[in-house]
Coordinates of C-alpha atoms and ligand atoms in Angstrom, one line a residue:
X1 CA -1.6 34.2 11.4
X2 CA 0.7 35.4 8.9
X3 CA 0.5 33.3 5.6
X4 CA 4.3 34.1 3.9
X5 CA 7.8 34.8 5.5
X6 CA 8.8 38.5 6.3
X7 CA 11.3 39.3 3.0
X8 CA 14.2 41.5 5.0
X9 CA 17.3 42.9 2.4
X10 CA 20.6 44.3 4.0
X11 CA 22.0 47.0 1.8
X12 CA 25.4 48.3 2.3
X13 CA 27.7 49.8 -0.4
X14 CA 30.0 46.5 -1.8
X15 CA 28.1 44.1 -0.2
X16 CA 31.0 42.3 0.9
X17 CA 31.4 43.3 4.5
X18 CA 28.7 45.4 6.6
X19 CA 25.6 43.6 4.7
X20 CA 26.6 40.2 4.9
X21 CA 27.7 40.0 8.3
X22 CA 24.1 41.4 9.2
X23 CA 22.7 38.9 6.9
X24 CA 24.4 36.1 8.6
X25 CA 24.1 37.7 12.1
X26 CA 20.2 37.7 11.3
X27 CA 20.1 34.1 10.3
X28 CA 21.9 32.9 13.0
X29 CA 19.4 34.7 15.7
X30 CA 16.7 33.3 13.7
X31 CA 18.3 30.1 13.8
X32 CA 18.3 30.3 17.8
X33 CA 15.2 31.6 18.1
X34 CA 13.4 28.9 15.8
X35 CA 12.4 31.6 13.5
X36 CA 14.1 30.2 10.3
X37 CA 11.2 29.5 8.5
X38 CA 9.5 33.0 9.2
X39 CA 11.8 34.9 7.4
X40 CA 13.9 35.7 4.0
X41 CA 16.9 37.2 4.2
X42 CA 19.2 38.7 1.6
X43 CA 21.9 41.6 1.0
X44 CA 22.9 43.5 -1.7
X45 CA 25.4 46.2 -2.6
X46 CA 24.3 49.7 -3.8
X47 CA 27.3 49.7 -6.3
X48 CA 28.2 46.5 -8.2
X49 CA 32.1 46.5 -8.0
X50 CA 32.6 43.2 -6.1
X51 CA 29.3 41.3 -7.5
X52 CA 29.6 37.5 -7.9
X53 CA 32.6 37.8 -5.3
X54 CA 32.1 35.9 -0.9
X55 CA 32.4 38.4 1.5
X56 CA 35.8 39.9 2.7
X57 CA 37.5 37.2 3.9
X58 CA 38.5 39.5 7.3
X59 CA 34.8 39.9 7.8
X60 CA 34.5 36.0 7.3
X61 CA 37.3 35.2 9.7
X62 CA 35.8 37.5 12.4
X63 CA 32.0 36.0 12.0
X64 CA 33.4 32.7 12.1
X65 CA 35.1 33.5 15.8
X66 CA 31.4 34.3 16.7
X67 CA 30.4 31.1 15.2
X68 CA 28.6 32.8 12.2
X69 CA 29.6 31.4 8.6
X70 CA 28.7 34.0 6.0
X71 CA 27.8 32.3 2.5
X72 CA 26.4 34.9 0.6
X73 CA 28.0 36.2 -2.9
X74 CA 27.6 39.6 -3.8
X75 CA 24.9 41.2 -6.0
X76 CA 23.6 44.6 -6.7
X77 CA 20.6 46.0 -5.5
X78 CA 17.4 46.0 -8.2
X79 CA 14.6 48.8 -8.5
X80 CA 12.7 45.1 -7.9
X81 CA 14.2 44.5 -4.5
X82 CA 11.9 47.6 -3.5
X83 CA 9.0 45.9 -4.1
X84 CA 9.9 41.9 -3.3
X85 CA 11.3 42.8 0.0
X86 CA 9.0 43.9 3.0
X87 CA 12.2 45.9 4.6
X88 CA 15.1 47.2 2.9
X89 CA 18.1 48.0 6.0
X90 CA 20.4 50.3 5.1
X91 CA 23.5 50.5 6.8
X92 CA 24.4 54.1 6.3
X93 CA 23.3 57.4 5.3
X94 CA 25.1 57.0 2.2
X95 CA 23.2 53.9 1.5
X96 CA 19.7 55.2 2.4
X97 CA 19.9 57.8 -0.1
X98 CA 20.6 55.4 -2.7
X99 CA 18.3 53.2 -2.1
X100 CA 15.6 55.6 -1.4
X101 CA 16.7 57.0 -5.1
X102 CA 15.6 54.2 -6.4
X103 CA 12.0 54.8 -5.9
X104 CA 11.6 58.3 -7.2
X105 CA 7.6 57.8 -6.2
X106 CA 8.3 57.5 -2.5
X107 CA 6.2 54.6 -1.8
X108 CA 8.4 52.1 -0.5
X109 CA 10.8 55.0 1.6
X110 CA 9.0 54.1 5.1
X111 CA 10.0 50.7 4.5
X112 CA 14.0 51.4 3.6
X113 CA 14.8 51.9 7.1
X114 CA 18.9 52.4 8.8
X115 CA 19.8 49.6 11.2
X116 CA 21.1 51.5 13.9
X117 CA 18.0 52.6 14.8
X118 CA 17.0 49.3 15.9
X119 CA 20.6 49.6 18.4
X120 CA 19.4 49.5 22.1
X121 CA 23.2 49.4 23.4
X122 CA 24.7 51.8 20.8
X123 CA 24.4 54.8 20.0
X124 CA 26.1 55.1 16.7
X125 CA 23.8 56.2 13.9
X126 CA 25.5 54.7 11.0
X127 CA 27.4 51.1 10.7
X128 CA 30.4 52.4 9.7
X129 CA 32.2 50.7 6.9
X130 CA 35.5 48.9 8.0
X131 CA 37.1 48.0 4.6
X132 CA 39.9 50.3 4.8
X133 CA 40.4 49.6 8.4
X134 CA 42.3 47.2 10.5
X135 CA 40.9 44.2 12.1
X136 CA 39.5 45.8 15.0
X137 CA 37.0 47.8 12.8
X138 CA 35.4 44.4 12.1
X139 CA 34.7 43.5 15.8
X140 CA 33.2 46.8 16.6
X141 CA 30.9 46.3 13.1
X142 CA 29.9 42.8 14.5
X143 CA 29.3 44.1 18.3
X144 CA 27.1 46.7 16.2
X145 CA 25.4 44.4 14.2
X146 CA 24.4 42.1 17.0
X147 CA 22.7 44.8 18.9
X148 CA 20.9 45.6 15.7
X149 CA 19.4 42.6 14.8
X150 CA 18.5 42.0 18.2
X151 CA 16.5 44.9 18.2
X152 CA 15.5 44.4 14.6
X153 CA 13.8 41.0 15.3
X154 CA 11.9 42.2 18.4
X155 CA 10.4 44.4 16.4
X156 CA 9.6 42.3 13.6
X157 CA 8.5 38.8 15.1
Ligands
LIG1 P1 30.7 47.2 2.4 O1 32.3 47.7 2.4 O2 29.9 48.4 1.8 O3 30.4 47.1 3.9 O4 30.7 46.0 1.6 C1 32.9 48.1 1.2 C2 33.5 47.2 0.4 C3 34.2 47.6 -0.7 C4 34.3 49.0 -1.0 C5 33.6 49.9 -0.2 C6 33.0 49.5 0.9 N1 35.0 49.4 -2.2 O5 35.1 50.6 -2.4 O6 35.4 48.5 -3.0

């Protein structure tokens, strides 16, 4: 019988659009699946441009059409995190590296892992980041993101 929650982190590069929505995608399949109180679930931003700020309001409005509400405010990632959280998701290559650089050692790497791998309906390899996109880019990171966690919680309940 496990004795604590799993501690899962969601890294993406603001932490105001890919991150949060998987946060609050997460939350809301734990919430189905009556998982709440198994896990932890955070994000955080490699850089710390937009820390303090709620996610991207176009990322909010398209959650919300899915029923998700997104809460979070953004924060950077800490050399910390590493150790706090049981699994750091990146959501792209970008962010793995920078994470992963954050642990010069190596001890914590098998535990950084990308999302998409966890994808059983797409094959995409990275979440790509729709800030400078139009409002479709969101949808196809939330259609992403669900398949993800899906596959991310199987793995981890
Ligand atoms: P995110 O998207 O990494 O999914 O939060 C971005 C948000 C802001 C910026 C880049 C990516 N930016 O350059 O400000």
């Amino acid at each position: 019988m496990s004795s604590r929650p799993t501690r899962v982190l969601f890294v993406c590069l603001g932490n105001i659009c890919r991150s949060p929505a998987a946060e609050g995608v997460f939350l809301d399949l734990l919430a189905k699946e009556e998982l709440s109180h198994a896990f932890e679930v955070d994000s955080a931003g490699t850089g710390s441009w937009h820390v303090g700020q709620r996610a991207d309001s176009r990322m909010r409005a398209a959650a919300q059409r899915r029923g998700i509400e997104l809460h979070s405010r953004a924060r950077q990632i800490l050399p910390e995190d590493l150790q706090s959280f049981d699994w750091i998701i990146t959501m792209d290559d970008s962010n793995l590296q920078n994470v992963r650089a954050l642990d010069p050692s190596g001890v914590s790497h098998e535990r950084i892992v990308p999302l998409t791998g966890h994808c059983s309906r797409h094959s995409n390899e990275e979440v790509p980041d729709p800030y400078y996109g139009g409002d479709q880019g969101f949808e196809q990171v939330l259609d992403l993101l669900e398949d993800a966690c899906e596959g991310l919680l199987m793995r981890l309940r």
